């Protein structure tokens, strides 16, 4: 009998997450968009180098590309045993 009571007691978390999500969804739909000044995007490096516009902004993404490729390689080669196979 205690198993059923504890199972129902734990459901409040799901309801809480659902209620908070619903509140944020309604707020996102009802609150008007805040205008953003066009100068906000002026932080971008506007220099062209080697024919690539915004060169340093583009090149700064290379470490993320390398990390993603290494992570995918690690997963696809199956050299690692994960706790959960999913």
PDB file with one MODEL, atoms N, CA, C and O in Angstrom:
MODEL        1
ATOM      1  N   UNK A   1       0.806  -1.186   0.000  1.00  0.00           N
ATOM      2  CA  UNK A   1       0.000   0.000   0.000  1.00  0.00           C
ATOM      3  C   UNK A   1       0.860   1.265   0.000  1.00  0.00           C
ATOM      4  O   UNK A   1       0.468   2.276  -0.582  1.00  0.00           O
ATOM      5  N   UNK A   2       2.003   1.219   0.633  1.00  0.00           N
ATOM      6  CA  UNK A   2       2.872   2.389   0.662  1.00  0.00           C
ATOM      7  C   UNK A   2       3.433   2.716  -0.714  1.00  0.00           C
ATOM      8  O   UNK A   2       3.706   3.880  -1.010  1.00  0.00           O
ATOM      9  N   UNK A   3       3.612   1.684  -1.575  1.00  0.00           N
ATOM     10  CA  UNK A   3       4.139   1.938  -2.908  1.00  0.00           C
ATOM     11  C   UNK A   3       3.230   2.832  -3.709  1.00  0.00           C
ATOM     12  O   UNK A   3       3.708   3.697  -4.442  1.00  0.00           O
ATOM     13  N   UNK A   4       1.898   2.644  -3.586  1.00  0.00           N
ATOM     14  CA  UNK A   4       0.957   3.490  -4.312  1.00  0.00           C
ATOM     15  C   UNK A   4       0.937   4.911  -3.802  1.00  0.00           C
ATOM     16  O   UNK A   4       0.796   5.854  -4.582  1.00  0.00           O
ATOM     17  N   UNK A   5       1.077   5.075  -2.493  1.00  0.00           N
ATOM     18  CA  UNK A   5       1.061   6.412  -1.910  1.00  0.00           C
ATOM     19  C   UNK A   5       2.298   7.182  -2.330  1.00  0.00           C
ATOM     20  O   UNK A   5       2.188   8.354  -2.690  1.00  0.00           O
ATOM     21  N   UNK A   6       3.470   6.568  -2.297  1.00  0.00           N
ATOM     22  CA  UNK A   6       4.692   7.279  -2.659  1.00  0.00           C
ATOM     23  C   UNK A   6       4.713   7.590  -4.153  1.00  0.00           C
ATOM     24  O   UNK A   6       5.278   8.602  -4.567  1.00  0.00           O
ATOM     25  N   UNK A   7       4.102   6.726  -4.965  1.00  0.00           N
ATOM     26  CA  UNK A   7       4.047   6.987  -6.394  1.00  0.00           C
ATOM     27  C   UNK A   7       3.200   8.228  -6.674  1.00  0.00           C
ATOM     28  O   UNK A   7       3.567   9.050  -7.514  1.00  0.00           O
ATOM     29  N   UNK A   8       2.075   8.370  -5.978  1.00  0.00           N
ATOM     30  CA  UNK A   8       1.214   9.535  -6.177  1.00  0.00           C
ATOM     31  C   UNK A   8       1.844  10.799  -5.593  1.00  0.00           C
ATOM     32  O   UNK A   8       1.636  11.898  -6.108  1.00  0.00           O
ATOM     33  N   UNK A   9       2.607  10.639  -4.529  1.00  0.00           N
ATOM     34  CA  UNK A   9       3.258  11.796  -3.924  1.00  0.00           C
ATOM     35  C   UNK A   9       4.333  12.353  -4.856  1.00  0.00           C
ATOM     36  O   UNK A   9       4.585  13.558  -4.855  1.00  0.00           O
ATOM     37  N   UNK A  10       4.959  11.503  -5.636  1.00  0.00           N
ATOM     38  CA  UNK A  10       6.005  11.942  -6.552  1.00  0.00           C
ATOM     39  C   UNK A  10       5.466  12.581  -7.814  1.00  0.00           C
ATOM     40  O   UNK A  10       6.236  13.192  -8.554  1.00  0.00           O
ATOM     41  N   UNK A  11       4.179  12.468  -8.093  1.00  0.00           N
ATOM     42  CA  UNK A  11       3.614  13.035  -9.312  1.00  0.00           C
ATOM     43  C   UNK A  11       3.501  14.548  -9.249  1.00  0.00           C
ATOM     44  O   UNK A  11       3.333  15.184 -10.290  1.00  0.00           O
ATOM     45  N   UNK A  12       3.586  15.134  -8.098  1.00  0.00           N
ATOM     46  CA  UNK A  12       3.461  16.583  -7.991  1.00  0.00           C
ATOM     47  C   UNK A  12       4.566  17.294  -8.752  1.00  0.00           C
ATOM     48  O   UNK A  12       4.371  18.411  -9.230  1.00  0.00           O
ATOM     49  N   UNK A  13       5.723  16.657  -8.869  1.00  0.00           N
ATOM     50  CA  UNK A  13       6.830  17.273  -9.599  1.00  0.00           C
ATOM     51  C   UNK A  13       6.484  17.430 -11.072  1.00  0.00           C
ATOM     52  O   UNK A  13       6.753  18.466 -11.680  1.00  0.00           O
ATOM     53  N   UNK A  14       5.887  16.395 -11.630  1.00  0.00           N
ATOM     54  CA  UNK A  14       5.472  16.468 -13.032  1.00  0.00           C
ATOM     55  C   UNK A  14       4.429  17.547 -13.262  1.00  0.00           C
ATOM     56  O   UNK A  14       4.493  18.290 -14.241  1.00  0.00           O
ATOM     57  N   UNK A  15       3.463  17.625 -12.347  1.00  0.00           N
ATOM     58  CA  UNK A  15       2.425  18.658 -12.445  1.00  0.00           C
ATOM     59  C   UNK A  15       3.028  20.045 -12.299  1.00  0.00           C
ATOM     60  O   UNK A  15       2.622  20.976 -12.995  1.00  0.00           O
ATOM     61  N   UNK A  16       3.998  20.193 -11.395  1.00  0.00           N
ATOM     62  CA  UNK A  16       4.643  21.487 -11.195  1.00  0.00           C
ATOM     63  C   UNK A  16       5.393  21.932 -12.444  1.00  0.00           C
ATOM     64  O   UNK A  16       5.276  23.083 -12.864  1.00  0.00           O
ATOM     65  N   UNK A  17       6.157  21.032 -13.035  1.00  0.00           N
ATOM     66  CA  UNK A  17       6.888  21.355 -14.267  1.00  0.00           C
ATOM     67  C   UNK A  17       5.912  21.703 -15.383  1.00  0.00           C
ATOM     68  O   UNK A  17       6.146  22.647 -16.137  1.00  0.00           O
ATOM     69  N   UNK A  18       4.821  20.950 -15.496  1.00  0.00           N
ATOM     70  CA  UNK A  18       3.819  21.243 -16.516  1.00  0.00           C
ATOM     71  C   UNK A  18       3.161  22.592 -16.305  1.00  0.00           C
ATOM     72  O   UNK A  18       2.937  23.326 -17.267  1.00  0.00           O
ATOM     73  N   UNK A  19       2.845  22.935 -15.055  1.00  0.00           N
ATOM     74  CA  UNK A  19       2.205  24.212 -14.761  1.00  0.00           C
ATOM     75  C   UNK A  19       3.151  25.381 -15.048  1.00  0.00           C
ATOM     76  O   UNK A  19       2.741  26.388 -15.624  1.00  0.00           O
ATOM     77  N   UNK A  20       4.399  25.245 -14.651  1.00  0.00           N
ATOM     78  CA  UNK A  20       5.371  26.306 -14.914  1.00  0.00           C
ATOM     79  C   UNK A  20       5.578  26.473 -16.416  1.00  0.00           C
ATOM     80  O   UNK A  20       5.663  27.597 -16.909  1.00  0.00           O
ATOM     81  N   UNK A  21       5.659  25.371 -17.138  1.00  0.00           N
ATOM     82  CA  UNK A  21       5.815  25.435 -18.594  1.00  0.00           C
ATOM     83  C   UNK A  21       4.622  26.126 -19.237  1.00  0.00           C
ATOM     84  O   UNK A  21       4.788  26.928 -20.156  1.00  0.00           O
ATOM     85  N   UNK A  22       3.419  25.819 -18.758  1.00  0.00           N
ATOM     86  CA  UNK A  22       2.214  26.441 -19.313  1.00  0.00           C
ATOM     87  C   UNK A  22       2.216  27.943 -19.048  1.00  0.00           C
ATOM     88  O   UNK A  22       1.843  28.727 -19.921  1.00  0.00           O
ATOM     89  N   UNK A  23       2.630  28.346 -17.859  1.00  0.00           N
ATOM     90  CA  UNK A  23       2.681  29.783 -17.539  1.00  0.00           C
ATOM     91  C   UNK A  23       3.670  30.499 -18.456  1.00  0.00           C
ATOM     92  O   UNK A  23       3.366  31.574 -18.972  1.00  0.00           O
ATOM     93  N   UNK A  24       4.838  29.918 -18.662  1.00  0.00           N
ATOM     94  CA  UNK A  24       5.823  30.554 -19.529  1.00  0.00           C
ATOM     95  C   UNK A  24       5.363  30.575 -20.981  1.00  0.00           C
ATOM     96  O   UNK A  24       5.640  31.540 -21.694  1.00  0.00           O
ATOM     97  N   UNK A  25       4.675  29.549 -21.430  1.00  0.00           N
ATOM     98  CA  UNK A  25       4.156  29.519 -22.794  1.00  0.00           C
ATOM     99  C   UNK A  25       3.121  30.619 -22.997  1.00  0.00           C
ATOM    100  O   UNK A  25       3.162  31.333 -23.999  1.00  0.00           O
ATOM    101  N   UNK A  26       2.206  30.757 -22.064  1.00  0.00           N
ATOM    102  CA  UNK A  26       1.185  31.810 -22.156  1.00  0.00           C
ATOM    103  C   UNK A  26       1.849  33.185 -22.119  1.00  0.00           C
ATOM    104  O   UNK A  26       1.472  34.076 -22.880  1.00  0.00           O
ATOM    105  N   UNK A  27       2.832  33.362 -21.240  1.00  0.00           N
ATOM    106  CA  UNK A  27       3.532  34.649 -21.157  1.00  0.00           C
ATOM    107  C   UNK A  27       4.255  34.956 -22.468  1.00  0.00           C
ATOM    108  O   UNK A  27       4.243  36.096 -22.930  1.00  0.00           O
ATOM    109  N   UNK A  28       4.881  33.950 -23.063  1.00  0.00           N
ATOM    110  CA  UNK A  28       5.601  34.166 -24.322  1.00  0.00           C
ATOM    111  C   UNK A  28       4.644  34.548 -25.447  1.00  0.00           C
ATOM    112  O   UNK A  28       5.013  35.308 -26.343  1.00  0.00           O
ATOM    113  N   UNK A  29       3.436  34.034 -25.408  1.00  0.00           N
ATOM    114  CA  UNK A  29       2.464  34.342 -26.453  1.00  0.00           C
ATOM    115  C   UNK A  29       1.783  35.694 -26.231  1.00  0.00           C
ATOM    116  O   UNK A  29       1.404  36.352 -27.200  1.00  0.00           O
ATOM    117  N   UNK A  30       1.622  36.114 -24.997  1.00  0.00           N
ATOM    118  CA  UNK A  30       0.869  37.329 -24.709  1.00  0.00           C
ATOM    119  C   UNK A  30       1.729  38.588 -24.569  1.00  0.00           C
ATOM    120  O   UNK A  30       1.269  39.680 -24.902  1.00  0.00           O
ATOM    121  N   UNK A  31       2.939  38.460 -24.094  1.00  0.00           N
ATOM    122  CA  UNK A  31       3.799  39.625 -23.879  1.00  0.00           C
ATOM    123  C   UNK A  31       4.376  40.054 -25.226  1.00  0.00           C
ATOM    124  O   UNK A  31       4.922  39.224 -25.952  1.00  0.00           O
ATOM    125  N   UNK A  32       4.263  41.332 -25.568  1.00  0.00           N
ATOM    126  CA  UNK A  32       4.791  41.785 -26.862  1.00  0.00           C
ATOM    127  C   UNK A  32       6.320  41.717 -26.888  1.00  0.00           C
ATOM    128  O   UNK A  32       6.986  41.779 -25.855  1.00  0.00           O
ATOM    129  N   UNK A  33       6.845  41.589 -28.097  1.00  0.00           N
ATOM    130  CA  UNK A  33       8.295  41.518 -28.262  1.00  0.00           C
ATOM    131  C   UNK A  33       8.936  42.840 -27.872  1.00  0.00           C
ATOM    132  O   UNK A  33       8.376  43.911 -28.105  1.00  0.00           O
ATOM    133  N   UNK A  34      10.111  42.747 -27.278  1.00  0.00           N
ATOM    134  CA  UNK A  34      10.835  43.959 -26.883  1.00  0.00           C
ATOM    135  C   UNK A  34      11.696  44.402 -28.062  1.00  0.00           C
ATOM    136  O   UNK A  34      12.439  43.594 -28.620  1.00  0.00           O
ATOM    137  N   UNK A  35      11.605  45.667 -28.445  1.00  0.00           N
ATOM    138  CA  UNK A  35      12.429  46.127 -29.567  1.00  0.00           C
ATOM    139  C   UNK A  35      13.910  46.100 -29.194  1.00  0.00           C
ATOM    140  O   UNK A  35      14.290  46.389 -28.059  1.00  0.00           O
ATOM    141  N   UNK A  36      14.726  45.748 -30.170  1.00  0.00           N
ATOM    142  CA  UNK A  36      16.164  45.679 -29.936  1.00  0.00           C
ATOM    143  C   UNK A  36      16.848  46.685 -30.855  1.00  0.00           C
ATOM    144  O   UNK A  36      16.574  46.709 -32.055  1.00  0.00           O
ATOM    145  N   UNK A  37      17.723  47.506 -30.316  1.00  0.00           N
ATOM    146  CA  UNK A  37      18.396  48.488 -31.180  1.00  0.00           C
ATOM    147  C   UNK A  37      19.266  47.785 -32.222  1.00  0.00           C
ATOM    148  O   UNK A  37      19.871  46.750 -31.943  1.00  0.00           O
ATOM    149  N   UNK A  38      19.322  48.353 -33.415  1.00  0.00           N
ATOM    150  CA  UNK A  38      20.124  47.754 -34.481  1.00  0.00           C
ATOM    151  C   UNK A  38      21.606  47.762 -34.157  1.00  0.00           C
ATOM    152  O   UNK A  38      22.365  46.953 -34.693  1.00  0.00           O
ATOM    153  N   UNK A  39      22.027  48.671 -33.282  1.00  0.00           N
ATOM    154  CA  UNK A  39      23.440  48.734 -32.908  1.00  0.00           C
ATOM    155  C   UNK A  39      23.857  47.550 -32.042  1.00  0.00           C
ATOM    156  O   UNK A  39      25.048  47.352 -31.800  1.00  0.00           O
ATOM    157  N   UNK A  40      22.905  46.770 -31.577  1.00  0.00           N
ATOM    158  CA  UNK A  40      23.239  45.599 -30.755  1.00  0.00           C
ATOM    159  C   UNK A  40      24.129  44.630 -31.528  1.00  0.00           C
ATOM    160  O   UNK A  40      25.011  43.998 -30.946  1.00  0.00           O
ATOM    161  N   UNK A  41      23.907  44.513 -32.820  1.00  0.00           N
ATOM    162  CA  UNK A  41      24.660  43.565 -33.635  1.00  0.00           C
ATOM    163  C   UNK A  41      25.950  44.169 -34.183  1.00  0.00           C
ATOM    164  O   UNK A  41      26.612  43.544 -35.012  1.00  0.00           O
ATOM    165  N   UNK A  42      26.313  45.341 -33.749  1.00  0.00           N
ATOM    166  CA  UNK A  42      27.530  45.988 -34.232  1.00  0.00           C
ATOM    167  C   UNK A  42      28.790  45.397 -33.604  1.00  0.00           C
ATOM    168  O   UNK A  42      29.894  45.822 -33.946  1.00  0.00           O
ATOM    169  N   UNK A  43      28.658  44.432 -32.698  1.00  0.00           N
ATOM    170  CA  UNK A  43      29.835  43.841 -32.052  1.00  0.00           C
ATOM    171  C   UNK A  43      30.588  42.899 -32.978  1.00  0.00           C
ATOM    172  O   UNK A  43      31.740  42.559 -32.708  1.00  0.00           O
ATOM    173  N   UNK A  44      29.958  42.476 -34.059  1.00  0.00           N
ATOM    174  CA  UNK A  44      30.569  41.503 -34.961  1.00  0.00           C
ATOM    175  C   UNK A  44      31.795  42.102 -35.649  1.00  0.00           C
ATOM    176  O   UNK A  44      31.824  43.284 -35.992  1.00  0.00           O
ATOM    177  N   UNK A  45      32.793  41.262 -35.836  1.00  0.00           N
ATOM    178  CA  UNK A  45      33.993  41.675 -36.545  1.00  0.00           C
ATOM    179  C   UNK A  45      33.636  41.795 -38.024  1.00  0.00           C
ATOM    180  O   UNK A  45      33.228  40.812 -38.643  1.00  0.00           O
ATOM    181  N   UNK A  46      33.782  42.958 -38.580  1.00  0.00           N
ATOM    182  CA  UNK A  46      33.359  43.204 -39.964  1.00  0.00           C
ATOM    183  C   UNK A  46      34.487  43.026 -40.968  1.00  0.00           C
ATOM    184  O   UNK A  46      34.281  43.255 -42.160  1.00  0.00           O
ATOM    185  N   UNK A  47      35.663  42.628 -40.525  1.00  0.00           N
ATOM    186  CA  UNK A  47      36.799  42.513 -41.439  1.00  0.00           C
ATOM    187  C   UNK A  47      36.693  41.251 -42.295  1.00  0.00           C
ATOM    188  O   UNK A  47      36.232  40.204 -41.841  1.00  0.00           O
ATOM    189  N   UNK A  48      37.131  41.382 -43.535  1.00  0.00           N
ATOM    190  CA  UNK A  48      37.189  40.244 -44.450  1.00  0.00           C
ATOM    191  C   UNK A  48      38.649  39.849 -44.609  1.00  0.00           C
ATOM    192  O   UNK A  48      39.505  40.690 -44.883  1.00  0.00           O
ATOM    193  N   UNK A  49      38.923  38.564 -44.436  1.00  0.00           N
ATOM    194  CA  UNK A  49      40.282  38.057 -44.540  1.00  0.00           C
ATOM    195  C   UNK A  49      40.219  36.743 -45.306  1.00  0.00           C
ATOM    196  O   UNK A  49      39.361  35.907 -45.022  1.00  0.00           O
ATOM    197  N   UNK A  50      41.106  36.547 -46.267  1.00  0.00           N
ATOM    198  CA  UNK A  50      41.122  35.348 -47.111  1.00  0.00           C
ATOM    199  C   UNK A  50      39.774  35.121 -47.798  1.00  0.00           C
ATOM    200  O   UNK A  50      39.382  33.979 -48.039  1.00  0.00           O
ATOM    201  N   UNK A  51      39.078  36.192 -48.109  1.00  0.00           N
ATOM    202  CA  UNK A  51      37.796  36.094 -48.791  1.00  0.00           C
ATOM    203  C   UNK A  51      36.635  35.673 -47.904  1.00  0.00           C
ATOM    204  O   UNK A  51      35.541  35.421 -48.407  1.00  0.00           O
ATOM    205  N   UNK A  52      36.847  35.592 -46.595  1.00  0.00           N
ATOM    206  CA  UNK A  52      35.803  35.189 -45.650  1.00  0.00           C
ATOM    207  C   UNK A  52      35.349  36.416 -44.877  1.00  0.00           C
ATOM    208  O   UNK A  52      36.135  37.023 -44.149  1.00  0.00           O
ATOM    209  N   UNK A  53      34.074  36.785 -45.034  1.00  0.00           N
ATOM    210  CA  UNK A  53      33.527  37.917 -44.300  1.00  0.00           C
ATOM    211  C   UNK A  53      33.429  37.565 -42.818  1.00  0.00           C
ATOM    212  O   UNK A  53      33.131  36.423 -42.470  1.00  0.00           O
ATOM    213  N   UNK A  54      33.678  38.535 -41.951  1.00  0.00           N
ATOM    214  CA  UNK A  54      33.653  38.312 -40.500  1.00  0.00           C
ATOM    215  C   UNK A  54      34.569  37.149 -40.120  1.00  0.00           C
ATOM    216  O   UNK A  54      34.178  36.252 -39.373  1.00  0.00           O
ATOM    217  N   UNK A  55      35.780  37.179 -40.640  1.00  0.00           N
ATOM    218  CA  UNK A  55      36.713  36.057 -40.547  1.00  0.00           C
ATOM    219  C   UNK A  55      36.909  35.532 -39.127  1.00  0.00           C
ATOM    220  O   UNK A  55      36.795  34.327 -38.901  1.00  0.00           O
ATOM    221  N   UNK A  56      37.197  36.401 -38.175  1.00  0.00           N
ATOM    222  CA  UNK A  56      37.510  35.929 -36.823  1.00  0.00           C
ATOM    223  C   UNK A  56      36.270  35.409 -36.091  1.00  0.00           C
ATOM    224  O   UNK A  56      36.383  34.565 -35.201  1.00  0.00           O
ATOM    225  N   UNK A  57      35.094  35.908 -36.461  1.00  0.00           N
ATOM    226  CA  UNK A  57      33.873  35.347 -35.892  1.00  0.00           C
ATOM    227  C   UNK A  57      33.649  33.933 -36.403  1.00  0.00           C
ATOM    228  O   UNK A  57      33.177  33.068 -35.665  1.00  0.00           O
ATOM    229  N   UNK A  58      33.984  33.701 -37.656  1.00  0.00           N
ATOM    230  CA  UNK A  58      33.818  32.373 -38.248  1.00  0.00           C
ATOM    231  C   UNK A  58      34.867  31.412 -37.693  1.00  0.00           C
ATOM    232  O   UNK A  58      34.545  30.288 -37.307  1.00  0.00           O
ATOM    233  N   UNK A  59      36.117  31.856 -37.655  1.00  0.00           N
ATOM    234  CA  UNK A  59      37.217  30.996 -37.204  1.00  0.00           C
ATOM    235  C   UNK A  59      37.077  30.627 -35.729  1.00  0.00           C
ATOM    236  O   UNK A  59      37.538  29.563 -35.315  1.00  0.00           O
ATOM    237  N   UNK A  60      36.453  31.484 -34.937  1.00  0.00           N
ATOM    238  CA  UNK A  60      36.322  31.189 -33.514  1.00  0.00           C
ATOM    239  C   UNK A  60      35.400  29.996 -33.257  1.00  0.00           C
ATOM    240  O   UNK A  60      35.363  29.484 -32.138  1.00  0.00           O
ATOM    241  N   UNK A  61      34.662  29.548 -34.258  1.00  0.00           N
ATOM    242  CA  UNK A  61      33.798  28.376 -34.101  1.00  0.00           C
ATOM    243  C   UNK A  61      34.528  27.061 -34.373  1.00  0.00           C
ATOM    244  O   UNK A  61      33.970  25.991 -34.133  1.00  0.00           O
ATOM    245  N   UNK A  62      35.746  27.121 -34.861  1.00  0.00           N
ATOM    246  CA  UNK A  62      36.490  25.896 -35.179  1.00  0.00           C
ATOM    247  C   UNK A  62      36.703  25.004 -33.949  1.00  0.00           C
ATOM    248  O   UNK A  62      36.562  23.788 -34.078  1.00  0.00           O
ATOM    249  N   UNK A  63      37.034  25.533 -32.766  1.00  0.00           N
ATOM    250  CA  UNK A  63      37.162  24.635 -31.603  1.00  0.00           C
ATOM    251  C   UNK A  63      35.865  23.872 -31.283  1.00  0.00           C
ATOM    252  O   UNK A  63      35.918  22.717 -30.861  1.00  0.00           O
ATOM    253  N   UNK A  64      34.712  24.505 -31.481  1.00  0.00           N
ATOM    254  CA  UNK A  64      33.446  23.801 -31.265  1.00  0.00           C
ATOM    255  C   UNK A  64      33.268  22.695 -32.300  1.00  0.00           C
ATOM    256  O   UNK A  64      32.789  21.610 -31.970  1.00  0.00           O
ATOM    257  N   UNK A  65      33.645  22.959 -33.535  1.00  0.00           N
ATOM    258  CA  UNK A  65      33.569  21.947 -34.590  1.00  0.00           C
ATOM    259  C   UNK A  65      34.475  20.760 -34.260  1.00  0.00           C
ATOM    260  O   UNK A  65      34.073  19.606 -34.407  1.00  0.00           O
ATOM    261  N   UNK A  66      35.685  21.045 -33.819  1.00  0.00           N
ATOM    262  CA  UNK A  66      36.628  19.977 -33.472  1.00  0.00           C
ATOM    263  C   UNK A  66      36.087  19.149 -32.301  1.00  0.00           C
ATOM    264  O   UNK A  66      36.128  17.919 -32.333  1.00  0.00           O
ATOM    265  N   UNK A  67      35.585  19.825 -31.278  1.00  0.00           N
ATOM    266  CA  UNK A  67      35.026  19.101 -30.128  1.00  0.00           C
ATOM    267  C   UNK A  67      33.843  18.233 -30.528  1.00  0.00           C
ATOM    268  O   UNK A  67      33.721  17.103 -30.056  1.00  0.00           O
ATOM    269  N   UNK A  68      32.976  18.741 -31.386  1.00  0.00           N
ATOM    270  CA  UNK A  68      31.821  17.956 -31.843  1.00  0.00           C
ATOM    271  C   UNK A  68      32.242  16.752 -32.649  1.00  0.00           C
ATOM    272  O   UNK A  68      31.702  15.661 -32.464  1.00  0.00           O
ATOM    273  N   UNK A  69      33.203  16.932 -33.545  1.00  0.00           N
ATOM    274  CA  UNK A  69      33.688  15.813 -34.358  1.00  0.00           C
ATOM    275  C   UNK A  69      34.342  14.757 -33.484  1.00  0.00           C
ATOM    276  O   UNK A  69      34.108  13.564 -33.680  1.00  0.00           O
ATOM    277  N   UNK A  70      35.160  15.174 -32.521  1.00  0.00           N
ATOM    278  CA  UNK A  70      35.800  14.209 -31.618  1.00  0.00           C
ATOM    279  C   UNK A  70      34.768  13.465 -30.773  1.00  0.00           C
ATOM    280  O   UNK A  70      34.905  12.264 -30.539  1.00  0.00           O
ATOM    281  N   UNK A  71      33.744  14.167 -30.317  1.00  0.00           N
ATOM    282  CA  UNK A  71      32.689  13.513 -29.544  1.00  0.00           C
ATOM    283  C   UNK A  71      31.919  12.494 -30.374  1.00  0.00           C
ATOM    284  O   UNK A  71      31.640  11.392 -29.903  1.00  0.00           O
ATOM    285  N   UNK A  72      31.577  12.855 -31.597  1.00  0.00           N
ATOM    286  CA  UNK A  72      30.879  11.904 -32.477  1.00  0.00           C
ATOM    287  C   UNK A  72      31.755  10.709 -32.803  1.00  0.00           C
ATOM    288  O   UNK A  72      31.277   9.576 -32.849  1.00  0.00           O
ATOM    289  N   UNK A  73      33.033  10.960 -33.029  1.00  0.00           N
ATOM    290  CA  UNK A  73      33.943   9.845 -33.302  1.00  0.00           C
ATOM    291  C   UNK A  73      34.027   8.896 -32.112  1.00  0.00           C
ATOM    292  O   UNK A  73      34.058   7.678 -32.289  1.00  0.00           O
ATOM    293  N   UNK A  74      34.063   9.441 -30.921  1.00  0.00           N
ATOM    294  CA  UNK A  74      34.109   8.633 -29.707  1.00  0.00           C
ATOM    295  C   UNK A  74      32.865   7.759 -29.594  1.00  0.00           C
ATOM    296  O   UNK A  74      32.951   6.586 -29.228  1.00  0.00           O
ATOM    297  N   UNK A  75      31.718   8.332 -29.906  1.00  0.00           N
ATOM    298  CA  UNK A  75      30.467   7.577 -29.811  1.00  0.00           C
ATOM    299  C   UNK A  75      30.371   6.524 -30.906  1.00  0.00           C
ATOM    300  O   UNK A  75      29.982   5.387 -30.637  1.00  0.00           O
ATOM    301  N   UNK A  76      30.725   6.890 -32.144  1.00  0.00           N
ATOM    302  CA  UNK A  76      30.549   5.972 -33.269  1.00  0.00           C
ATOM    303  C   UNK A  76      31.550   4.826 -33.273  1.00  0.00           C
ATOM    304  O   UNK A  76      31.250   3.758 -33.807  1.00  0.00           O
ATOM    305  N   UNK A  77      32.730   5.018 -32.693  1.00  0.00           N
ATOM    306  CA  UNK A  77      33.699   3.924 -32.680  1.00  0.00           C
ATOM    307  C   UNK A  77      33.404   2.926 -31.572  1.00  0.00           C
ATOM    308  O   UNK A  77      34.005   1.852 -31.541  1.00  0.00           O
ATOM    309  N   UNK A  78      32.501   3.249 -30.669  1.00  0.00           N
ATOM    310  CA  UNK A  78      32.055   2.354 -29.589  1.00  0.00           C
ATOM    311  C   UNK A  78      33.198   1.853 -28.731  1.00  0.00           C
ATOM    312  O   UNK A  78      33.155   0.714 -28.265  1.00  0.00           O
ATOM    313  N   UNK A  79      34.194   2.647 -28.514  1.00  0.00           N
ATOM    314  CA  UNK A  79      35.282   2.254 -27.613  1.00  0.00           C
ATOM    315  C   UNK A  79      34.927   2.525 -26.161  1.00  0.00           C
ATOM    316  O   UNK A  79      35.618   2.074 -25.248  1.00  0.00           O
ATOM    317  N   UNK A  80      33.851   3.262 -25.956  1.00  0.00           N
ATOM    318  CA  UNK A  80      33.454   3.651 -24.611  1.00  0.00           C
ATOM    319  C   UNK A  80      32.196   2.889 -24.230  1.00  0.00           C
ATOM    320  O   UNK A  80      31.271   2.764 -25.032  1.00  0.00           O
ATOM    321  N   UNK A  81      32.162   2.385 -23.017  1.00  0.00           N
ATOM    322  CA  UNK A  81      30.972   1.715 -22.489  1.00  0.00           C
ATOM    323  C   UNK A  81      30.210   2.719 -21.640  1.00  0.00           C
ATOM    324  O   UNK A  81      30.705   3.180 -20.611  1.00  0.00           O
ATOM    325  N   UNK A  82      29.006   3.052 -22.076  1.00  0.00           N
ATOM    326  CA  UNK A  82      28.179   3.975 -21.320  1.00  0.00           C
ATOM    327  C   UNK A  82      27.355   3.187 -20.301  1.00  0.00           C
ATOM    328  O   UNK A  82      27.118   1.993 -20.479  1.00  0.00           O
ATOM    329  N   UNK A  83      26.926   3.853 -19.250  1.00  0.00           N
ATOM    330  CA  UNK A  83      26.106   3.210 -18.230  1.00  0.00           C
ATOM    331  C   UNK A  83      24.777   2.767 -18.835  1.00  0.00           C
ATOM    332  O   UNK A  83      24.300   1.665 -18.568  1.00  0.00           O
ATOM    333  N   UNK A  84      24.189   3.631 -19.647  1.00  0.00           N
ATOM    334  CA  UNK A  84      22.915   3.324 -20.287  1.00  0.00           C
ATOM    335  C   UNK A  84      23.157   3.266 -21.800  1.00  0.00           C
ATOM    336  O   UNK A  84      23.703   4.211 -22.369  1.00  0.00           O
ATOM    337  N   UNK A  85      22.769   2.195 -22.444  1.00  0.00           N
ATOM    338  CA  UNK A  85      23.038   1.991 -23.850  1.00  0.00           C
ATOM    339  C   UNK A  85      22.335   3.001 -24.760  1.00  0.00           C
ATOM    340  O   UNK A  85      22.725   3.166 -25.916  1.00  0.00           O
ATOM    341  N   UNK A  86      21.300   3.678 -24.247  1.00  0.00           N
ATOM    342  CA  UNK A  86      20.598   4.666 -25.089  1.00  0.00           C
ATOM    343  C   UNK A  86      21.493   5.828 -25.357  1.00  0.00           C
ATOM    344  O   UNK A  86      21.095   6.768 -26.045  1.00  0.00           O
TER     345      UNK A  86
ENDMDL
END
